[in-house]
CSV table of C-alpha atoms and ligand atoms in Angstrom, one decimal:
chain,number,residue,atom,x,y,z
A,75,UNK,CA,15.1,9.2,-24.5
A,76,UNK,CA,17.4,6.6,-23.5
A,77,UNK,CA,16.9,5.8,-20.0
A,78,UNK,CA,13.6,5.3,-18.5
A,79,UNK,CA,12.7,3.7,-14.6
A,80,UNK,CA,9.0,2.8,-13.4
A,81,UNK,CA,7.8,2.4,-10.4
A,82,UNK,CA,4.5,1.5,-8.5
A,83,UNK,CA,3.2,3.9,-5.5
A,84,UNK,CA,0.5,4.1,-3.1
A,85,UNK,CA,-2.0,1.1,-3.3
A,86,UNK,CA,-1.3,-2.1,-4.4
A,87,UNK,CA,-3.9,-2.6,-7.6
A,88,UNK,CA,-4.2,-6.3,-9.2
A,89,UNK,CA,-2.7,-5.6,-12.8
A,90,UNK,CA,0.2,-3.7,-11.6
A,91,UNK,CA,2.6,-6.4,-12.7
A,92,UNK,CA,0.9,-6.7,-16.2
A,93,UNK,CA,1.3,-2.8,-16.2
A,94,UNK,CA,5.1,-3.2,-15.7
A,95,UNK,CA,5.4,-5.8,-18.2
A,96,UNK,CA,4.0,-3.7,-20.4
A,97,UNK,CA,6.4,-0.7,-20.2
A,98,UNK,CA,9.7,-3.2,-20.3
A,99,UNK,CA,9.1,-5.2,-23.2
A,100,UNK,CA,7.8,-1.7,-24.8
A,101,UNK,CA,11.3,0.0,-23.8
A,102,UNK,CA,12.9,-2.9,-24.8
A,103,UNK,CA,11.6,-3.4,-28.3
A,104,UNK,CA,12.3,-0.2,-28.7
A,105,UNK,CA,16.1,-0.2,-27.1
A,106,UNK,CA,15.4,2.0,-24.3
A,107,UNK,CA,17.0,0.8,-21.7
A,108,UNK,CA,14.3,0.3,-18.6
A,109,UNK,CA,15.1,0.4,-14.6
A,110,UNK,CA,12.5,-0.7,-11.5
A,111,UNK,CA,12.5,1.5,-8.8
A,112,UNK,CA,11.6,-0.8,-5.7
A,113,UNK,CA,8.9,0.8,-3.4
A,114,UNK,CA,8.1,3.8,-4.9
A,115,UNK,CA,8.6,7.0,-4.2
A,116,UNK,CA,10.6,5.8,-0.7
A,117,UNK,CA,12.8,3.6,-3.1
A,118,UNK,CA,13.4,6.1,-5.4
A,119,UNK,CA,14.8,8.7,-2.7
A,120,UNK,CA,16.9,5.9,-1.7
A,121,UNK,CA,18.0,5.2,-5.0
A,122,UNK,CA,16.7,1.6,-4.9
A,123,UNK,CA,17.2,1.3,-8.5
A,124,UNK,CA,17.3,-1.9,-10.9
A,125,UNK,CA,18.3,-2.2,-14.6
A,126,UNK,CA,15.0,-4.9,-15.9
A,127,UNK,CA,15.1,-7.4,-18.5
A,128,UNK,CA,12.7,-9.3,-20.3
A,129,UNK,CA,13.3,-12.5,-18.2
A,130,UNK,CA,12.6,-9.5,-15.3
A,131,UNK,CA,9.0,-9.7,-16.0
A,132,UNK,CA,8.3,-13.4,-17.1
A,133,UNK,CA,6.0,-15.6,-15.2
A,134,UNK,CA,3.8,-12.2,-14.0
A,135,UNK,CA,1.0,-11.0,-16.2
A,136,UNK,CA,-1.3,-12.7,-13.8
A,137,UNK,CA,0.0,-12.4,-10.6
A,138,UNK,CA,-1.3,-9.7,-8.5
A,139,UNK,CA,0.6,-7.3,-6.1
A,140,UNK,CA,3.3,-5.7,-7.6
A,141,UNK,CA,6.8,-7.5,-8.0
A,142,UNK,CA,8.7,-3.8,-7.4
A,143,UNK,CA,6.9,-3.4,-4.1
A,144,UNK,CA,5.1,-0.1,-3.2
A,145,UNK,CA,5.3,2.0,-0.3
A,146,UNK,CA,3.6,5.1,1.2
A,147,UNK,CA,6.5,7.9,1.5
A,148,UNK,CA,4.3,10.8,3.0
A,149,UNK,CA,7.7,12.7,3.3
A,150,UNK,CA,7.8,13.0,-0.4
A,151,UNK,CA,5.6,16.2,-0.7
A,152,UNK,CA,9.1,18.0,1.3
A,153,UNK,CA,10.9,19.1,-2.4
A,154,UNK,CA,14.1,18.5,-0.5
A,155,UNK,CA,13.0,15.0,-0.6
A,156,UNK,CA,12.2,15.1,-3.9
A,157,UNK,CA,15.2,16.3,-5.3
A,158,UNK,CA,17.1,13.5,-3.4
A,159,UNK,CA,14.8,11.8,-6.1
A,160,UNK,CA,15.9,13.9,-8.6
A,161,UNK,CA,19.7,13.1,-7.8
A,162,UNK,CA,19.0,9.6,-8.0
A,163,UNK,CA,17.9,9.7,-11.6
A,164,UNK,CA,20.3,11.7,-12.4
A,165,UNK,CA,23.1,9.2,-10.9
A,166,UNK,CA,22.0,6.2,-12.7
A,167,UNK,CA,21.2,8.7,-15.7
A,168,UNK,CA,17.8,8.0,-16.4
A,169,UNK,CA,15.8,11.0,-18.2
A,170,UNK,CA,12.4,9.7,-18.1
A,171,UNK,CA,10.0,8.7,-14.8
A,172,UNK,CA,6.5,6.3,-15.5
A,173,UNK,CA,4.7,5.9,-12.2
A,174,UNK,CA,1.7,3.5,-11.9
A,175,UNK,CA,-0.4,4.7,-8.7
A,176,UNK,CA,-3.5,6.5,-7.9
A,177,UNK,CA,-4.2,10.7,-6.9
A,178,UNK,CA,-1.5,10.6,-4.4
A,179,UNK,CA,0.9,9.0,-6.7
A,180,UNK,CA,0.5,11.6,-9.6
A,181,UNK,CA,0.9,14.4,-7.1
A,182,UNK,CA,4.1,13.1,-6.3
A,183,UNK,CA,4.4,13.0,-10.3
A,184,UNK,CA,3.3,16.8,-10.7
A,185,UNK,CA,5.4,17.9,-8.3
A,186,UNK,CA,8.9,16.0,-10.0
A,187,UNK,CA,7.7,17.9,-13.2
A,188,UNK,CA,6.7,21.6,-11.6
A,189,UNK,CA,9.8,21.3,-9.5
A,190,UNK,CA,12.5,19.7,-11.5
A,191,UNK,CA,11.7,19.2,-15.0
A,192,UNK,CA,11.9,15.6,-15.1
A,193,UNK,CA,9.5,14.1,-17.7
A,194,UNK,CA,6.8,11.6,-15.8
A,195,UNK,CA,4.2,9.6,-17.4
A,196,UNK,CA,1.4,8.5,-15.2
A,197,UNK,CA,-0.3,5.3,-15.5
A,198,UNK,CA,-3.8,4.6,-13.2
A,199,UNK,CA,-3.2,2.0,-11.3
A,200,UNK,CA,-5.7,1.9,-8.3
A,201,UNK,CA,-8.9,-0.4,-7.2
A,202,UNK,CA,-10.5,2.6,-5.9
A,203,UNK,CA,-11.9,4.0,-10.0
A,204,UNK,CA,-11.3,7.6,-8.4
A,205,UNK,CA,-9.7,9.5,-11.0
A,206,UNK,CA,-12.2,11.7,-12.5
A,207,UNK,CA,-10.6,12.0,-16.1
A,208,UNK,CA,-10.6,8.3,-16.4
A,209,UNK,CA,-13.5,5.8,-17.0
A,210,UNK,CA,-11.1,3.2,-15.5
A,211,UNK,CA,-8.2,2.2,-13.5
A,212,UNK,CA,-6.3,-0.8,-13.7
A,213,UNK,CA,-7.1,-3.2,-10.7
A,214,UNK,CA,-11.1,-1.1,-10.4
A,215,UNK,CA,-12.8,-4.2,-12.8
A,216,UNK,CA,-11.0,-7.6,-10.2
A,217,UNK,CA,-11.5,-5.9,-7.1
A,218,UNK,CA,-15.3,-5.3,-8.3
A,219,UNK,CA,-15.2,-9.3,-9.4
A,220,UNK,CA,-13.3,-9.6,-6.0
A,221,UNK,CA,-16.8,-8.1,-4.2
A,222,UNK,CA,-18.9,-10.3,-6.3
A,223,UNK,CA,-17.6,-13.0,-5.1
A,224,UNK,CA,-18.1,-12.5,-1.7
A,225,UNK,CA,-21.7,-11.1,-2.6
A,226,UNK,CA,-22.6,-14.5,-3.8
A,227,UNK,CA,-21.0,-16.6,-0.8
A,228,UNK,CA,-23.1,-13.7,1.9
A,229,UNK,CA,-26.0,-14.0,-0.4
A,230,UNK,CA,-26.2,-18.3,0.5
A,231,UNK,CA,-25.6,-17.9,4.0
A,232,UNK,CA,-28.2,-14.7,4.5
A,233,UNK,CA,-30.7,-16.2,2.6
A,234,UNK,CA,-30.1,-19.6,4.6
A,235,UNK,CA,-31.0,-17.9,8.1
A,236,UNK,CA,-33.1,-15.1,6.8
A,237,UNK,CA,-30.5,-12.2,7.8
A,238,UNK,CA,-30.3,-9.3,6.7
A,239,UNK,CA,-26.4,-8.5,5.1
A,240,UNK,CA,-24.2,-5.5,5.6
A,241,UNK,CA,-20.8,-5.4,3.1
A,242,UNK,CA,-17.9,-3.2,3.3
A,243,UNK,CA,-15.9,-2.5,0.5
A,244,UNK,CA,-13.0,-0.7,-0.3
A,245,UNK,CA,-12.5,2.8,-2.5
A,246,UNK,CA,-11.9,5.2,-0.4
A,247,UNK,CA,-14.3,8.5,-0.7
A,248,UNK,CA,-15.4,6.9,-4.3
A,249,UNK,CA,-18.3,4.7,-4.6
A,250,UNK,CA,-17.5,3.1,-7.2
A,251,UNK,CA,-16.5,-0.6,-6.1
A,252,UNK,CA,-19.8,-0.4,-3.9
A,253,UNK,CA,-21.8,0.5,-6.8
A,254,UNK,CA,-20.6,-1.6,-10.0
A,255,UNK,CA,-20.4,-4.6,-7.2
A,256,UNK,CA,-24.1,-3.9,-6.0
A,257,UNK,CA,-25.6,-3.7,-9.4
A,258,UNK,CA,-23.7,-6.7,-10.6
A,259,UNK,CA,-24.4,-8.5,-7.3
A,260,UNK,CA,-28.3,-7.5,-7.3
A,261,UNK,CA,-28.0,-5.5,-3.8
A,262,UNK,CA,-30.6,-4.1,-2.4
A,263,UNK,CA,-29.2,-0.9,-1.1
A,264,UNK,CA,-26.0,0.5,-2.3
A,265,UNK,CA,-24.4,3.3,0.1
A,266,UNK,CA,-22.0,5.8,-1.2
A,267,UNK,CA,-21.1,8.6,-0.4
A,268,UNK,CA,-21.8,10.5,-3.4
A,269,UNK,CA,-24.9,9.9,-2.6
A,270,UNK,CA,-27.1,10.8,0.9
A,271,UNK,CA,-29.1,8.3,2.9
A,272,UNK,CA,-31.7,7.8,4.9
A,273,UNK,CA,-31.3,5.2,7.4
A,274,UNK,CA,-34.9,5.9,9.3
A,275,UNK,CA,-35.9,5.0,5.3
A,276,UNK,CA,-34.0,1.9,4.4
A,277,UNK,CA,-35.3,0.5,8.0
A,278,UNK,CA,-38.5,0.9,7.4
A,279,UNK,CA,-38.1,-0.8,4.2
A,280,UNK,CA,-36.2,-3.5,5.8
A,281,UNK,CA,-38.9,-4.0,7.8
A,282,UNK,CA,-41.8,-4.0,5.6
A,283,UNK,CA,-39.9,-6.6,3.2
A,284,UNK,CA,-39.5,-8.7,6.2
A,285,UNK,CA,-43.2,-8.8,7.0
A,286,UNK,CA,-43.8,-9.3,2.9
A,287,UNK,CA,-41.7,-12.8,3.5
A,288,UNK,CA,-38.6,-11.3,1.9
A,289,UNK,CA,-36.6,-12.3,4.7
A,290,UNK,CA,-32.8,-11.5,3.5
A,291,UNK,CA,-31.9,-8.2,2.2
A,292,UNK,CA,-27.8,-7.5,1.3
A,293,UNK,CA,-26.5,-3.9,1.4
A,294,UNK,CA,-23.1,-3.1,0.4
A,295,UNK,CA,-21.7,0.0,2.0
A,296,UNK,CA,-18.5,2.4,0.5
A,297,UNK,CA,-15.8,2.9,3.8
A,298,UNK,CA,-16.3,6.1,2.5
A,299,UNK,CA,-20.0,6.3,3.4
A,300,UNK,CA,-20.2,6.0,6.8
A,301,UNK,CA,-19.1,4.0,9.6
A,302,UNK,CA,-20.2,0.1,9.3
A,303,UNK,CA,-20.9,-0.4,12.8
A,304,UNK,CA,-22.9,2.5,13.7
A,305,UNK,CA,-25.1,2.4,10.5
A,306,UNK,CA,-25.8,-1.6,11.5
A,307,UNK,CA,-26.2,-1.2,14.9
A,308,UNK,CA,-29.2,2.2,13.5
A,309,UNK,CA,-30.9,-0.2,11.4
A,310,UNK,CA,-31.0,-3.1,14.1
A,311,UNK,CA,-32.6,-0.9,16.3
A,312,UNK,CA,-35.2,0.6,14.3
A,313,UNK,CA,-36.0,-2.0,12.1
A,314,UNK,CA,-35.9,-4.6,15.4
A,315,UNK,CA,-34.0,-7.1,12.4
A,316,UNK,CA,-30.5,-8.4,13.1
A,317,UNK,CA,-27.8,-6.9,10.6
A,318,UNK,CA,-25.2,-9.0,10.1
A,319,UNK,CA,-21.8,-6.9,9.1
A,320,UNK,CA,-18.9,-7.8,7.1
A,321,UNK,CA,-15.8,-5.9,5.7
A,322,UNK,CA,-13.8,-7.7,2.7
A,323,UNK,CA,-10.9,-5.9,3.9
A,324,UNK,CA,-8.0,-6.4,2.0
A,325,UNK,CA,-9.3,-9.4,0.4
A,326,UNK,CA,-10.4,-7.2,-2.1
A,327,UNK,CA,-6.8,-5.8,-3.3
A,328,UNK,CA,-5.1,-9.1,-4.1
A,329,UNK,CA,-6.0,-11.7,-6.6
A,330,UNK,CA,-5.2,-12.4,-10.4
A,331,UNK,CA,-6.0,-9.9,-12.9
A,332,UNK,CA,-8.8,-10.6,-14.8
A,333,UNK,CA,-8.7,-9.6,-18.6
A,334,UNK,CA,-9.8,-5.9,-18.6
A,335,UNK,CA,-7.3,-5.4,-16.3
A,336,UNK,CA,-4.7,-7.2,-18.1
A,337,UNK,CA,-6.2,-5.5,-21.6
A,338,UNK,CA,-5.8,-1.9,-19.7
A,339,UNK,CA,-2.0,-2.4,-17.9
A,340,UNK,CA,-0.9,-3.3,-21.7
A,341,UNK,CA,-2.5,-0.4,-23.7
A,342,UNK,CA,-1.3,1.9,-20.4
A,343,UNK,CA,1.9,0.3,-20.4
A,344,UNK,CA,2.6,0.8,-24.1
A,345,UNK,CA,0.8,4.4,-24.3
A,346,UNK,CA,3.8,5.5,-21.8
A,347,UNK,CA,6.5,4.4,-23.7
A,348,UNK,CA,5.6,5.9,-26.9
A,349,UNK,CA,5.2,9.1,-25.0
A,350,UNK,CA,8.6,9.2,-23.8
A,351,UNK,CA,9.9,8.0,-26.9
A,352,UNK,CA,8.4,11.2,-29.1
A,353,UNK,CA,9.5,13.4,-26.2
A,354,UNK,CA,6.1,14.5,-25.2
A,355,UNK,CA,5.3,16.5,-22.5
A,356,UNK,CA,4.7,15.2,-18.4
A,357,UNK,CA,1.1,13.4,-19.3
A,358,UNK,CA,-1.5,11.0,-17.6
A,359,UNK,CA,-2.8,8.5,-19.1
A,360,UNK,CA,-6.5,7.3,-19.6
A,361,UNK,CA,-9.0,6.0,-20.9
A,362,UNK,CA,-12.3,7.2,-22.6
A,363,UNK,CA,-15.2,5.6,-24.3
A,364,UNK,CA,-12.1,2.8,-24.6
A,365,UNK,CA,-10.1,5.1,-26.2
A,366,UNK,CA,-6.3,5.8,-24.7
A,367,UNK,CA,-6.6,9.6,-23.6
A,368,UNK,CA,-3.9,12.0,-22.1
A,369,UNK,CA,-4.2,14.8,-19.8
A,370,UNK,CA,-1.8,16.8,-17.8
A,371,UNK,CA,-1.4,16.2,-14.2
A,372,UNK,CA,-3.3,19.6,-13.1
A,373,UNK,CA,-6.3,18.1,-14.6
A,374,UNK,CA,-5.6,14.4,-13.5
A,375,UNK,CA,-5.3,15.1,-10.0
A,376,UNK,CA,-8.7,17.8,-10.0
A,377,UNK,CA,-11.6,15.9,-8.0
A,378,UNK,CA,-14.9,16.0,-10.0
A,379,UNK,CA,-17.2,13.9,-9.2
A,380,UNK,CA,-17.6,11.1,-11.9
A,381,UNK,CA,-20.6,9.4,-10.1
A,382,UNK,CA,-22.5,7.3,-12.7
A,383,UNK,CA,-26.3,8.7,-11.4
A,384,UNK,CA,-28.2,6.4,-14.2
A,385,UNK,CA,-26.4,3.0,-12.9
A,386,UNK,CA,-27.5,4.2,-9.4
A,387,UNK,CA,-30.8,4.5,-9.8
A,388,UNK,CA,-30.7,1.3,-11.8
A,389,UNK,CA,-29.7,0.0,-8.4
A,390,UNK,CA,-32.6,0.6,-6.8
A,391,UNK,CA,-35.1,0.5,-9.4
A,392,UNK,CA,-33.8,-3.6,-9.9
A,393,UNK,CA,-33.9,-4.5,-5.9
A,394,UNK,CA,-38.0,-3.8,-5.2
B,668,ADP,P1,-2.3,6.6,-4.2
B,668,ADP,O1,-1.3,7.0,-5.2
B,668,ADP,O2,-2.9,5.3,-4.4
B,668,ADP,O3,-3.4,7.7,-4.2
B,668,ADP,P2,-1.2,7.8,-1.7
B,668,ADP,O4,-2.3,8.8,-1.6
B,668,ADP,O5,-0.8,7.0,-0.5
B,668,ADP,O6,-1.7,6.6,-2.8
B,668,ADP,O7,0.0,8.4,-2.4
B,668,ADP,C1,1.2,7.6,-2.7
B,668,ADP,C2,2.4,8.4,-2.4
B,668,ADP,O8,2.5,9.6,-3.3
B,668,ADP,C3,2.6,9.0,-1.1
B,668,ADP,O9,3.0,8.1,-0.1
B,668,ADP,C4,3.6,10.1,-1.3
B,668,ADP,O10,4.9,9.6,-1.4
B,668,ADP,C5,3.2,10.6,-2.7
B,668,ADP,N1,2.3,11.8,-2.5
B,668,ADP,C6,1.0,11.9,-2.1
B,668,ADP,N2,0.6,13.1,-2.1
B,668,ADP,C7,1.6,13.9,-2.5
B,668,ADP,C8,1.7,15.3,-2.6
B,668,ADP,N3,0.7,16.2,-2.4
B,668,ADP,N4,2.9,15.8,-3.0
B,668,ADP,C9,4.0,14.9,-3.3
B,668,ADP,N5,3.9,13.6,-3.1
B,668,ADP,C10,2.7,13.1,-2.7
């Protein structure tokens, strides 16, 4: 393997730049020469293609975004498109593909390999944590930090004028962010949507709290749970208590990586190379009881639910 490009697809993850820097010093210490596709898959069609340096990637370990941009390219799943992908490889004769995205991302990855034979590493890069065959992705642990964050800032203000505390965070149909932030952040009530709720329930508790002289409660709600608005506007009316709502919004995709991120995007970033470089076959790759793991795409892209039960009902047990 001679020739190797990277790119970054779907969301923007913090740790995406460490992640790149990871793979192009790898190449290069390794004399593989190493090109940046700008925008993902889009880019790619287009043949937006770079040759990268060292210098390419100085100054960005802890900047977050992603310095080759990323784009959504729903067009991609067409394999006309793709192969317009393929030919632009093949102009700039690159024989090996590493793509750092989420689900989305590695079906786009699957489909390169089914299709055409090209050889694609897959690298998790995604705040969401919804991967099944990974304990982690790169940008999950900030994005969580991101959360706390604002948890802690809600948490002065609610407590200040006894108000109750509604939180929307990012991850999609994963709970993930929701849960790790409301265990971390001593939440209340954590809504996911792994998990079913009972608003008639959690009002009632609300309630009872209040007249107990607990007189702020915060409850952090998965998008993927339900919509914020309704379930606030349910739990002011039958708990007679104002609900205050918030979403982080994209807040919660920017930001410096923190060191787990950084620690993952360089083991990732590395793992990839040395795949190519033995000519192994298409892989993702993971991680697992924080060892680096590899699966094929088929199983990287199956959902099964990796819900962690135990941490959820440590939720609730700690918030009586
Ligand atoms: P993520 O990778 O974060 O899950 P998306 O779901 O938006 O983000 O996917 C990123 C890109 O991957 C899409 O814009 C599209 O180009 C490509 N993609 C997604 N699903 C498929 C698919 N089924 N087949 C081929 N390409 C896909």
């Amino acid at each position: 393997m001679q020739r190797i490009a990277v790119l970054t697809s779907g969301g923007d993850a913090p740790g995406m730049n460490a992640c790149i820097r990871a793979v192009v010093r790898t190449a290069l210490n390794n004399n593989i020469d190493i090109y940046g596709v700008e925008r993902g898959y889009a880019g790619l069609v287009k043949g937006e293609i770079t040759r990268l340096g060292t210098r390419s990637v100085s100054d960005m370990i802890h900047k977050g975004g992603t310095f080759l941009k990323t784009a959504r390219c729903p067009e991609f799943i067409d394999v006309e498109v793709q192969r317009q992908a393929v030919e632009a490889l093949s102009a700039f004769g690159i024989d090996g593909l590493i793509v750092i995205g989420g689900d989305g991302t590695f079906r786009g990855a699957k489909d390169l390999c089914d299709n055409f034979g090209i050889k694609v590493m897959g690298i998790p890069g995604t705040i969401d944590n919804d991967l099944s065959y990974t304990d982690f992705t790169v940008g999950f642990d900030t994005a969580v930090n991101s959360v706390l964050w604002a948890i802690n800032n809600l948490r002065d203000t609610m407590h200040s004028h006894d108000r109750v505390s509604l939180l929307e965070v990012m991850g999609r149909h994963c709970g993930d962010i929701a849960l790790y932030a409301g265990v971390a952040g001593g939440a209340e009530y954590v809504l996911v949507p792994e998990i079913p709720f009972d608003l008639d329930e959690i009002a009632r508790k609300i309630k009872k709290s209040y007249l107990r002289g607990k007189t702020s409660n915060m409850i952090i709600l998965a998008e993927g749970a339900g919509n914020r608005d309704e379930i606030a506007e349910t739990l002011r009316t039958k708990s007679g208590i104002n609900v205050k709502v918030t979403n982080f919004g994209y807040i919660q995709r920017g930001g410096s990586p923190n060191m787990n991120d950084r620690i993952l995007a360089a083991r990732f970033g590395y793992k990839a190379i040395e795949l190519l470089k033995n000519n192994s076959e298409s892989r993702a790759i993971g991680i697992k009881d924080n060892k680096v793991i590899t699966v094929p795409f088929d199983e990287a892209v199956k959902h099964v639910s990796k819900f962690d039960k135990e941490l959820y009902n440590i939720a609730h047990i700690l918030s009586l």
